[in-house]
XYZ file of C-alpha atoms in Angstrom:
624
model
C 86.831 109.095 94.533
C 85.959 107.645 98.196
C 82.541 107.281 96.336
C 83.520 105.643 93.749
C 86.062 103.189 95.950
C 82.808 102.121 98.539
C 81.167 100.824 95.297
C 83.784 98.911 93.488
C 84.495 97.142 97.092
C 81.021 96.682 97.383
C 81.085 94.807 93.738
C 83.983 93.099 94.847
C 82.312 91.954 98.255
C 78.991 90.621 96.161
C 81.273 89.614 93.767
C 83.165 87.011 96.198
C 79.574 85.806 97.791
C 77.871 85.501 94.691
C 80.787 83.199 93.906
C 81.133 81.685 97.224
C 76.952 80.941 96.619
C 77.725 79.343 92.843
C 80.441 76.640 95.175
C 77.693 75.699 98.013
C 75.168 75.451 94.671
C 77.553 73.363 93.085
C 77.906 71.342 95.948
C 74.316 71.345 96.846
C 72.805 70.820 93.777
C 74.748 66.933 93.368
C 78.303 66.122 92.213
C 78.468 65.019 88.937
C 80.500 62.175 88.679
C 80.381 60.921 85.149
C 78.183 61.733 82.446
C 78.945 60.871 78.581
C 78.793 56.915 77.634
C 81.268 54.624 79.716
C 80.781 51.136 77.977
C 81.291 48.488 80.990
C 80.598 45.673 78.704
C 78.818 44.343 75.112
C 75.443 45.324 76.926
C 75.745 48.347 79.027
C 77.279 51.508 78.801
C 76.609 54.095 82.015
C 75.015 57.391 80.659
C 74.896 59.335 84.038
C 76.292 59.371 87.775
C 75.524 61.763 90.112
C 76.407 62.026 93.908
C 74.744 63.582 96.848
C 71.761 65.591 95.718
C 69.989 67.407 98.141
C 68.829 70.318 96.385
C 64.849 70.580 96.029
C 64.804 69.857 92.385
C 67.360 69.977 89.860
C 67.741 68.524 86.320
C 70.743 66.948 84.417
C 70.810 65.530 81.359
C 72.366 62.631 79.148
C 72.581 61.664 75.815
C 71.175 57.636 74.544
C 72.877 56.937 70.630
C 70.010 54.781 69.658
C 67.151 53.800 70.629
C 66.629 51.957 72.929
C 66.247 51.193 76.931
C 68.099 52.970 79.904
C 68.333 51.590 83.188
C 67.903 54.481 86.428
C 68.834 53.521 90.214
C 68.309 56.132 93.038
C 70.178 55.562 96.873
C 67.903 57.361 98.806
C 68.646 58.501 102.757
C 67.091 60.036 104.925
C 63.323 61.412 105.366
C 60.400 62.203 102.951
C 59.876 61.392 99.292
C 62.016 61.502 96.091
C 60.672 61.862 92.503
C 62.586 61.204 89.375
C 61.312 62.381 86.376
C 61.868 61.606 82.583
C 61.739 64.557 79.964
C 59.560 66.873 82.150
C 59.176 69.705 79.708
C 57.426 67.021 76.976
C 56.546 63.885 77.990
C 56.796 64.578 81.668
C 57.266 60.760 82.703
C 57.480 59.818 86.899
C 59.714 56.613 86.855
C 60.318 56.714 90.253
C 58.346 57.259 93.199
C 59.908 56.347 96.904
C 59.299 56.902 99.826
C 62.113 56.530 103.061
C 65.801 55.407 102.857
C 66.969 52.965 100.644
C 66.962 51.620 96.889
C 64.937 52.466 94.069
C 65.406 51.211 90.276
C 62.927 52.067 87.082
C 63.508 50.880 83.008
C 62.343 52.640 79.755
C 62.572 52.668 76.211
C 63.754 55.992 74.947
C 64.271 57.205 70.962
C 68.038 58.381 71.187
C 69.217 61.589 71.673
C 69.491 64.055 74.205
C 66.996 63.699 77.663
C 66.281 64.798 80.946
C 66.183 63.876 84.140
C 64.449 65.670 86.572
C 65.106 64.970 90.478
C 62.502 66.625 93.274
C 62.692 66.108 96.849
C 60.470 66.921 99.474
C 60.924 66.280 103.722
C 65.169 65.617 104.602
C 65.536 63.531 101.813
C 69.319 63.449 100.394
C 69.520 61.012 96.951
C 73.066 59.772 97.785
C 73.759 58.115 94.273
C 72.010 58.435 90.785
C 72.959 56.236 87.838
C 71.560 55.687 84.460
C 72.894 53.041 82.054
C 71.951 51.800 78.441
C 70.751 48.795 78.734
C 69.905 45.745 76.327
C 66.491 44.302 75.950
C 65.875 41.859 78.470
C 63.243 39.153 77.431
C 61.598 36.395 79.312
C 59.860 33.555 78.043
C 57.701 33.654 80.201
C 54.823 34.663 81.862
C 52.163 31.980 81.354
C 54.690 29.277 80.222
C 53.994 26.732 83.255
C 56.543 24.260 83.727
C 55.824 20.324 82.136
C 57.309 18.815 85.243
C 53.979 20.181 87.158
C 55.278 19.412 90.992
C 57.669 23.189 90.178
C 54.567 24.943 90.542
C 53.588 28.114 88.392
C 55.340 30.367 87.066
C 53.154 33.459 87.403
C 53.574 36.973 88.795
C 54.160 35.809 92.047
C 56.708 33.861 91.380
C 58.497 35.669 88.877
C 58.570 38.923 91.320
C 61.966 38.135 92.885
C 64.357 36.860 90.426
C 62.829 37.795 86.975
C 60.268 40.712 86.625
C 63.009 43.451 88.345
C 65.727 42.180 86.016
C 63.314 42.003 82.213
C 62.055 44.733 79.966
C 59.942 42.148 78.025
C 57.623 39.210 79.079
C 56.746 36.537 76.623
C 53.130 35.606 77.291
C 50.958 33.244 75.150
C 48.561 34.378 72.676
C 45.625 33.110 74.071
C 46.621 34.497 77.900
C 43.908 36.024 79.768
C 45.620 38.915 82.139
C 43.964 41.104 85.050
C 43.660 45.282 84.086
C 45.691 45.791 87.386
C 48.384 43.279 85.957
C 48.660 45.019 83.121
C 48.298 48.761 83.601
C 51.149 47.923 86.776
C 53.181 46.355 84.090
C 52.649 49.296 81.250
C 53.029 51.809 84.481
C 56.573 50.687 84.683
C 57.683 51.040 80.492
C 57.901 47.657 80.113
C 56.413 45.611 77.048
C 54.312 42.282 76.877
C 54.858 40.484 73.866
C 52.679 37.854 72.228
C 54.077 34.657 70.745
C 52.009 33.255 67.646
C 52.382 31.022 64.661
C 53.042 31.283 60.975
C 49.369 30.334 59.514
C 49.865 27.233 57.644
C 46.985 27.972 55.514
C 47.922 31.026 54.432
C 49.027 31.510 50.815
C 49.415 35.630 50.161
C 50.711 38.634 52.296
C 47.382 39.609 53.105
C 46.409 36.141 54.529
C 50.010 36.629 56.886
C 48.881 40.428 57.744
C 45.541 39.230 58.419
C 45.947 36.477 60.936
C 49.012 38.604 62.833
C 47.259 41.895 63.334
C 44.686 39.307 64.770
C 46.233 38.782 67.547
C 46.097 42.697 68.144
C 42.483 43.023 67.956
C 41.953 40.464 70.330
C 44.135 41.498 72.743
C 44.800 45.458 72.638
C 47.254 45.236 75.524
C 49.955 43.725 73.282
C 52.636 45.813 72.595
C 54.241 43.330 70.170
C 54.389 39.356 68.594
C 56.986 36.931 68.542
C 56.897 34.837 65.394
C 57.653 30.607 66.034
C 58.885 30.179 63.725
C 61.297 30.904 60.412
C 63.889 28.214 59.289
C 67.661 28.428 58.489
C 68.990 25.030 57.687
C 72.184 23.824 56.501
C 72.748 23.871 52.925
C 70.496 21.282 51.144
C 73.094 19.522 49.692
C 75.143 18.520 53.298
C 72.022 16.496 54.344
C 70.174 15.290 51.272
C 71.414 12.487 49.323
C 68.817 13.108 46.120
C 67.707 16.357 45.090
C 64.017 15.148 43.617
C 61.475 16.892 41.722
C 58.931 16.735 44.979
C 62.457 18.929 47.086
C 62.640 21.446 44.606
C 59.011 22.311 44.111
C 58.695 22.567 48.141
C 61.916 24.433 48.410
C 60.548 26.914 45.588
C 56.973 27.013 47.360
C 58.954 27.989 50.891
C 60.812 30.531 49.179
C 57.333 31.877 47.961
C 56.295 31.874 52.038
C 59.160 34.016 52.748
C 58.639 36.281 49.827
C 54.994 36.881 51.441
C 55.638 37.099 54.765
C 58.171 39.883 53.727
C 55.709 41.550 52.076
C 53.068 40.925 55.266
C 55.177 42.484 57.648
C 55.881 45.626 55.424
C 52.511 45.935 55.822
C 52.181 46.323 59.748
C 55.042 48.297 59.737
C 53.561 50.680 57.166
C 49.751 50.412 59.156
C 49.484 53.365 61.742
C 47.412 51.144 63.621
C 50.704 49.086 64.380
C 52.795 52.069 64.619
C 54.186 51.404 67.962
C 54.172 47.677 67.757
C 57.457 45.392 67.667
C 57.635 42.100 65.544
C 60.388 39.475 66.283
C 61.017 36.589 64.198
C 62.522 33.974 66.212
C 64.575 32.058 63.730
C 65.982 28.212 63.929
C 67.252 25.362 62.073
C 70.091 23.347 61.819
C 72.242 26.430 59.923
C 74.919 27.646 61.935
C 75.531 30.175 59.531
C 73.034 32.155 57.580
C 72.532 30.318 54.483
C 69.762 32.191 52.148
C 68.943 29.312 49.932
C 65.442 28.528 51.323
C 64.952 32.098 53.292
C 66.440 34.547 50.263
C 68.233 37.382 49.985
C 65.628 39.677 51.310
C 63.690 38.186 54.094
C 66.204 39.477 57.081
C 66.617 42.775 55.503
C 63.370 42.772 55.063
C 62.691 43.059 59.061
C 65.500 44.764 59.678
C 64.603 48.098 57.413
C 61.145 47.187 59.110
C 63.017 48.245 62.261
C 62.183 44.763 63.777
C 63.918 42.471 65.636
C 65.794 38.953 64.673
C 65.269 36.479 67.363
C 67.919 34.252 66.256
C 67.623 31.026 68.354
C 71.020 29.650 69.334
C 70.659 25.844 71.310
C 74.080 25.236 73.123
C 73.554 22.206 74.378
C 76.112 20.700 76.957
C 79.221 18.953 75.574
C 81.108 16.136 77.692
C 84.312 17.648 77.585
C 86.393 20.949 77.838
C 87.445 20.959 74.251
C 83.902 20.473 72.860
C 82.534 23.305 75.158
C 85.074 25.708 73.145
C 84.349 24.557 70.359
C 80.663 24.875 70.665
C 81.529 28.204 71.964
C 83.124 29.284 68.591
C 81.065 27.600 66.509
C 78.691 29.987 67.954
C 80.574 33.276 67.659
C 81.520 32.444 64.273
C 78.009 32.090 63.161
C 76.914 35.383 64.577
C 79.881 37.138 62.711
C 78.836 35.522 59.399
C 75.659 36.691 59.905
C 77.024 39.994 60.168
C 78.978 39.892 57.419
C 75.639 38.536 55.095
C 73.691 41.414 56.642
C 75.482 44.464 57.845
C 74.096 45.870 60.640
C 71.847 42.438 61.781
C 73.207 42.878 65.445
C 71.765 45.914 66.513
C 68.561 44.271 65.588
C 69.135 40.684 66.733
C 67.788 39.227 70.032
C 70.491 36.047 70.599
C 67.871 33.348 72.060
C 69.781 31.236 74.309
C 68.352 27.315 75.255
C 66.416 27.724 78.909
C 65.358 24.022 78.382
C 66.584 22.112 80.731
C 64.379 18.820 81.945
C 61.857 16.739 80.118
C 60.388 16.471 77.657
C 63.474 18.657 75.651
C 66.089 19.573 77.893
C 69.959 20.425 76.528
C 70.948 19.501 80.133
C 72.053 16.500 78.868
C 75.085 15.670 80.493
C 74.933 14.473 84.248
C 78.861 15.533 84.982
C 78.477 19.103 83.478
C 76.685 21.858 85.356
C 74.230 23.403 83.627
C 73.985 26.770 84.884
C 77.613 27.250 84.616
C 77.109 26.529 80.976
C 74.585 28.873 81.304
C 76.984 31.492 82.484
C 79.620 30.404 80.256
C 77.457 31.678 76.975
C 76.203 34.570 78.254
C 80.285 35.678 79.821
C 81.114 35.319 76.284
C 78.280 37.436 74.951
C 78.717 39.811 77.022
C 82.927 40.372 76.508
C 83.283 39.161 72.882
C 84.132 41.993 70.507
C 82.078 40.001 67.506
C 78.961 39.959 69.675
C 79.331 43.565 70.528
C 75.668 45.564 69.572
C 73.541 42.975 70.234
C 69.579 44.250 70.729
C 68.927 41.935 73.104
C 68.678 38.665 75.381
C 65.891 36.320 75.725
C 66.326 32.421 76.930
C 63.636 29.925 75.796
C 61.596 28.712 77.697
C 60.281 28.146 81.019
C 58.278 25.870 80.220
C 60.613 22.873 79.857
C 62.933 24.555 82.637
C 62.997 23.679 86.334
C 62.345 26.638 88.811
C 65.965 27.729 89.723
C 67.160 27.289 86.330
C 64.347 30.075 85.209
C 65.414 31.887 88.119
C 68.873 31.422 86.755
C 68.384 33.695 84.051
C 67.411 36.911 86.126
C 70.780 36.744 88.364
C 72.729 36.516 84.735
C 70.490 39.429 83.248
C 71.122 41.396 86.711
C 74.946 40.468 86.684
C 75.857 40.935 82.854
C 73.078 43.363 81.260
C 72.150 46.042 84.508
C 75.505 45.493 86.374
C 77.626 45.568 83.449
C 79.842 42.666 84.928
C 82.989 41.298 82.767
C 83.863 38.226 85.452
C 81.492 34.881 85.688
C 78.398 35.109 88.053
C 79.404 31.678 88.905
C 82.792 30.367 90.551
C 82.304 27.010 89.990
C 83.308 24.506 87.530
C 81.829 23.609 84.251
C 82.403 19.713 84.858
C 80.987 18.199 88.108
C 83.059 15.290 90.338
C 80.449 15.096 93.016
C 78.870 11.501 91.526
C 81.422 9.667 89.114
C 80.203 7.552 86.104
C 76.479 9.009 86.451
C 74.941 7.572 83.723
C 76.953 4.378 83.570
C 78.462 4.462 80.319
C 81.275 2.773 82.306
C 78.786 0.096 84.031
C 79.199 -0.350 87.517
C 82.507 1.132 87.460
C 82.229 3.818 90.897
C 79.283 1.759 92.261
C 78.912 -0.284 95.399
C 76.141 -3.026 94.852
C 73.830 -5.392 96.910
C 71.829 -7.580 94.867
C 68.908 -9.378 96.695
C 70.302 -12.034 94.556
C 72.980 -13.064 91.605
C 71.729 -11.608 88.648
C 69.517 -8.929 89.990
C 71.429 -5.559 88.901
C 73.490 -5.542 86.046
C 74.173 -2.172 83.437
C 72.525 -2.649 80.586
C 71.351 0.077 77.309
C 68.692 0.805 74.860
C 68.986 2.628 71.769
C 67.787 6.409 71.912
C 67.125 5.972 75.285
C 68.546 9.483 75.901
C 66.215 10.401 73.597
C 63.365 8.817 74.956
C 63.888 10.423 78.520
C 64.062 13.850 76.934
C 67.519 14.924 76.228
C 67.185 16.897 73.702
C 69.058 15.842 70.843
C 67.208 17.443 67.420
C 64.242 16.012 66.211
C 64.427 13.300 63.225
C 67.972 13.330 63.064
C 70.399 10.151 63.525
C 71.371 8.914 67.115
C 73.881 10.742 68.882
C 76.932 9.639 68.060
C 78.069 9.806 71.819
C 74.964 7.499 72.546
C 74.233 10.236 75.532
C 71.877 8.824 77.755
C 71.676 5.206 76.461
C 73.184 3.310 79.170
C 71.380 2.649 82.411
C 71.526 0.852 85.806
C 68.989 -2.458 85.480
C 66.787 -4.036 88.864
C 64.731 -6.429 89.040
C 62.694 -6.542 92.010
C 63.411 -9.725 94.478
C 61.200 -10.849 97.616
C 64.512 -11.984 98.919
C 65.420 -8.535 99.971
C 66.155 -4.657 98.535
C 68.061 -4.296 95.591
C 70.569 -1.479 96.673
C 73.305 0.715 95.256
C 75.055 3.800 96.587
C 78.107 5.870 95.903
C 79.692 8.132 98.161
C 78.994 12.046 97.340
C 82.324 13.956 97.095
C 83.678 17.444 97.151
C 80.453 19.429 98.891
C 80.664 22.539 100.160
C 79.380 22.178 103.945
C 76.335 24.606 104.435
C 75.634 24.846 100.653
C 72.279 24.072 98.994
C 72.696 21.110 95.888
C 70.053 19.238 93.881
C 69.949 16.328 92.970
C 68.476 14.621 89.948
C 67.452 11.390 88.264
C 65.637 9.212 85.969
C 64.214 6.168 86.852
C 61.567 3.827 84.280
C 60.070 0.686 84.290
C 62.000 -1.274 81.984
C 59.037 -3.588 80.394
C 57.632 -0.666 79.533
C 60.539 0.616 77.469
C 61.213 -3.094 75.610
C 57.442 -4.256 75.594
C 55.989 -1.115 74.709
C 51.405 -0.851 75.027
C 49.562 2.453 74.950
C 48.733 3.082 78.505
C 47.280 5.987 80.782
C 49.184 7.515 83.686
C 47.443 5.435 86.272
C 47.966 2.517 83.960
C 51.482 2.598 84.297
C 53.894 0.856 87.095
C 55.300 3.459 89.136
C 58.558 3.678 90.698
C 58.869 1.521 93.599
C 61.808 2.110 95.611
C 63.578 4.603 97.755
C 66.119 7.419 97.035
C 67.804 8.680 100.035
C 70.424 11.025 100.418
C 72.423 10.313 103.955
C 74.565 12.774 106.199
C 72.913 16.003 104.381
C 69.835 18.461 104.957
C 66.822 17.371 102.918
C 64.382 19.924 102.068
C 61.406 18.026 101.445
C 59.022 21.342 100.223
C 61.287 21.460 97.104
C 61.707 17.573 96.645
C 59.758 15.378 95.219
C 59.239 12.839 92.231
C 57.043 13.094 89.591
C 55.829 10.658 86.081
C 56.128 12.240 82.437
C 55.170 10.730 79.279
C 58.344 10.614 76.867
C 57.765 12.458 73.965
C 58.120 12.771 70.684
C 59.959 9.366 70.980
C 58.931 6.411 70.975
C 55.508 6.275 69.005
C 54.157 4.767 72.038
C 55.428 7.057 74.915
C 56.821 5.606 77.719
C 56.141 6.874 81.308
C 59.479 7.983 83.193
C 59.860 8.961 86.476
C 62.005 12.553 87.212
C 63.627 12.270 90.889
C 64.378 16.025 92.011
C 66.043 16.606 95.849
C 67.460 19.900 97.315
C 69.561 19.395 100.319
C 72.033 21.197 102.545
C 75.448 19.586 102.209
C 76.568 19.001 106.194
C 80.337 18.037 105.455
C 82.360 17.626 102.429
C 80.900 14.434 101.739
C 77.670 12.115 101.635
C 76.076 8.844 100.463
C 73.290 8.837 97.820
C 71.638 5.355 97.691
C 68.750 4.314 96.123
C 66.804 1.065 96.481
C 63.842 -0.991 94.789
C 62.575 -1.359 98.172
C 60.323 1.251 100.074
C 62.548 0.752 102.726
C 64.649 -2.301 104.306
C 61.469 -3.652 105.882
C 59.124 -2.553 103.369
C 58.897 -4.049 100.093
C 55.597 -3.186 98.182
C 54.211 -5.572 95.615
C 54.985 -6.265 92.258
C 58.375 -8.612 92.520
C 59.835 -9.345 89.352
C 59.251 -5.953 88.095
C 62.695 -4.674 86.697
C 63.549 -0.768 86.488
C 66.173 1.512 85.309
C 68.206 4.004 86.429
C 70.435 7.119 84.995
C 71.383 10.827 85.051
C 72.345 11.126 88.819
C 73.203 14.955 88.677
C 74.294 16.653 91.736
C 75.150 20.156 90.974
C 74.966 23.601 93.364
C 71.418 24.511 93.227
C 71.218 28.552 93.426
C 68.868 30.234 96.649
């Protein structure tokens, strides 16, 4: 019996430590705060979240419902070197190596389903926080798109490093781009995609002609992981915008339908081709349809590449409105066109990339509106996508395109896709507000009205206007369609050049934020050259003479400067414009912009009697 007592409270004793070693294991091995799927918003849902792991190596696992991409960040203290690794017992993929304290963040496209995470340590390393979240894909447009407006510099790796490559799964490159191996093995190295964007081939007539000049692109450039097609058309209904339905209309509508029948048919193909097994196809997809209307496109072209498994990149313009009420209604006009596609095609959102306008300066630009800021518009679209149930699903997020975008507006877009699509954020990014009362009447469509003015003599500044000039200066407005019926843009401020003295106007610059950066923007053009228009080179052309000074602020002249464009695709003889950019410091709440036709009070150049125009002041926050 005492035999038989010494071993059960011997059991009992290895009992309580084996227990007592299952708690420290517990403890030691990480805390598992959440793991499941925790939607945070229309774009991303947290998968895993584990606390304080300091064991050697331990797994965990979590569950993605579709395919898809995941989003991993380590907080590492401490010593030595942690290694996170993806499906270790069959793929065995290292997403993250670091080294030291601090943060650490990787992407990939998994199939759904159940995965693995493996975590291994080595030195006193302690991973203090572990998240994964689903994630959205995340496309920019892109990586050898160099801006039009060529004093913003390029936009290559180097510059896209901070604000865009850590926040994209996708870059948009051109076809014909020439990249370095280290470029893209680096790029491949870290699961994320380059994606080609090509043409429809005009001369092609058959599905194999289509499959043919697409899996072209392949064999020239074996790096590619997919295309983006520019571009497939979804117009209003015929009847809205043509008056006569005539014989020559209806053959060409039947011979488009024929196109879409065959480019169906072609992309069936590459889907079906092992070669392309692995490759993704996105249609990008305009027009002046804000709903899906099938009469040109059919009935079978979108489910055509979505049972294809590819994606719809449906592009969706917003471009600024001048008041509060039209910015809703834009708004909704926008969410109700996504939900009728959904109701056309079940299912369309999971496989539709929502293409938002990046184009904001010359020679297209839906920053339009001096008084509204842009990048709050920005915001404004993607808050809504982001916390509207009937844009819940989406595949993914790509803005188009950097090349007819200044440098912080492509910036921009990374601090939204960080905020909204890897944060998970329901608020705005931005505080500020949509309409801007830092310059009043800044285009003149009141006149003067707001203006102080010195004419070098009577008659020597007056507002005047000129049809489509908003147009002309590269507000975008749609191509070939009547003239705004707001006449955006048409209005201007009117010198003519005096030896008698400067011609000078100046408003004061209200409501600034002291200590916080703003740019400034404007159009200026030579005004014989916009009523007398002659074919004319660059150097051919009168340049802006003048000054534009900003008083009582911080200039940063490295980011300012002032550069000429050639207006296209209006007039038929282009007219060369001058786009005025400034970043400055504010020092107080308050300023004085004033801008001259005189170098400076003592200086006036040559050429009197020349007579230029002015418009689009824009003084907005500009965004570090």
């Amino acid at each position: 019996m005492l035999h038989e007592t010494v071993r059960t409270r011997d059991f009992e004793a290895g009992l309580i430590f084996s227990f007592g070693l299952l708690l420290f294991a517990s403890a030691a091995n990480g805390e598992i705060v959440f793991s499941g799927e925790k939607k945070l918003n229309n774009f991303v849902s947290e998968l895993l979240e584990v606390s304080s792991i300091s064991q050697s190596s331990q797994a965990f696992t979590f569950t993605r419902k579709s395919d898809g991409w995941i989003f991993i960040s380590a907080s590492c203290t401490g010593t030595g070197t942690t290694r996170l690794i993806l499906d270790q017992q069959t793929r065995a993929d290292t997403v993250i190596v670091h080294n030291g304290a601090g943060e650490a963040e990787a992407m990939r496209y998994l199939p759904k389903g159940a995965h693995t995470i493996d975590v291994k340590r080595e030195g006193e390393m302690n991973l203090a926080k572990l998240t994964l979240k689903s994630i959205p894909e995340l496309i920019h447009c892109g990586l050898g798109f160099n801006p039009q407006i060529k004093s913003y510099g390029l936009y290559d790796m180097e510059f896209l490093k901070r604000d865009i490559l850590p926040n994209i799964t996708i870059l948009i490159v051109p076809n014909s781009i020439q990249l370095s191996e280290s470029i893209i093995d680096d790029w491949h190295r870290q699961g994320k995609r380059f994606v080609a964007e090509v043409g429809i081939n005009p001369q092609a007539k058959t599905a194999d002609d289509h499959f043919d000049y697409w899996t072209g692109f392949y064999d020239k450039a074996s790096f590619l992981d997919g295309l983006i097609i520019d571009e497939f058309i979804v117009n209003r209904p015929v009847a809205e915008w043509v008056d006569k339905m005539t014989p020559e209309r209806l053959t060409r509508m039947e011979q488009e339908r024929q196109q879409y029948a065959a480019c169906g048919e072609a992309m069936k193909r590459i889907r079906g081709d092992p070669r392309y097994k692995n490759k993704m196809l996105y249609a990008y997809i305009g027009g002046s349809g804000k709903k899906l209307n099938q009469e040109i496109i059919g009935t079978n072209f979108i489910r055509t590449v979505i049972d294809c498994g590819y994606r719809i990149a449906l592009e969706r313009y917003l471009h600024e409105m001048s008041t509060e009420k039209g910015s809703r209604e834009t708004l909704q006009t926008f969410l109700d066109g996504i939900a009728d596609w959904e109701a056309k095609e079940p299912g369309v959102k999971k496989q539709m990339v929502i293409t938002f306008g990046l184009f904001s300066m010359p020679s297209g630009g839906i920053n339009k509106q001096p008084n509204v800021d842009y990048h709050v518009w920005m915001d404004q679209q993607m808050n809504l996508a982001a916390n509207n149930p009937k844009l819940a699903d989406l595949a993914g997020l790509n803005w188009w395109t950097s090349l007819l975008a200044d440098e912080e507006t492509v910036r921009f877009v990374g601090k939204l896709y960080r905020h909204y699509a890897i944060e998970g954020k329901t608020e705005m990014l931005t505080k500020d507000p949509l309409f801007l009362d830092h310059i009043q009447n800044a285009d003149f469509e009141k006149g003067t009205e707001g203006w102080t003015l010195h004419p070098a003599e009577d008659g020597s500044i007056a507002a005047k206007s000129f049809p489509r000039f908003g147009r002309i200066e590269g507000r975008y407005m749609g191509l070939g369609r009547p003239a705004d019926p707001e006449h955006i843009g048409d209005t201007f401020l009117w010198m003519k050049r005096s030896p008698k003295g400067p011609n000078t106007v100046s408003q004061t610059i209200k409501n600034l934020e002291p200590g916080r950066l703003y740019s400034m923007k404007m159009f200026s053009c030579d005004y014989s050259d916009l009523v007398n228009p002659k074919a004319k080179k660059q150097e051919e052309a009168l340049k802006f003479i003048g000054s534009i000074d900003l008083d009582g602020v911080e200039l940063d002249a490295k980011k300012s400067f002032a550069e000429m464009y050639s207006s296209n695709p209006e007039p038929k003889i282009p007219v060369w414009i001058t786009y005025h950019w400034k970043v400055f410091r504010a020092k107080s709440t308050t300023a004085k912009l004033i801008f001259s036709d005189w170098i400076n009070a003592n200086q006036a150049g040559d050429s009197f009697g020349q007579e230029q125009i002015f418009n689009f002041v824009e003084i907005q926050p500009y965004h570090e």
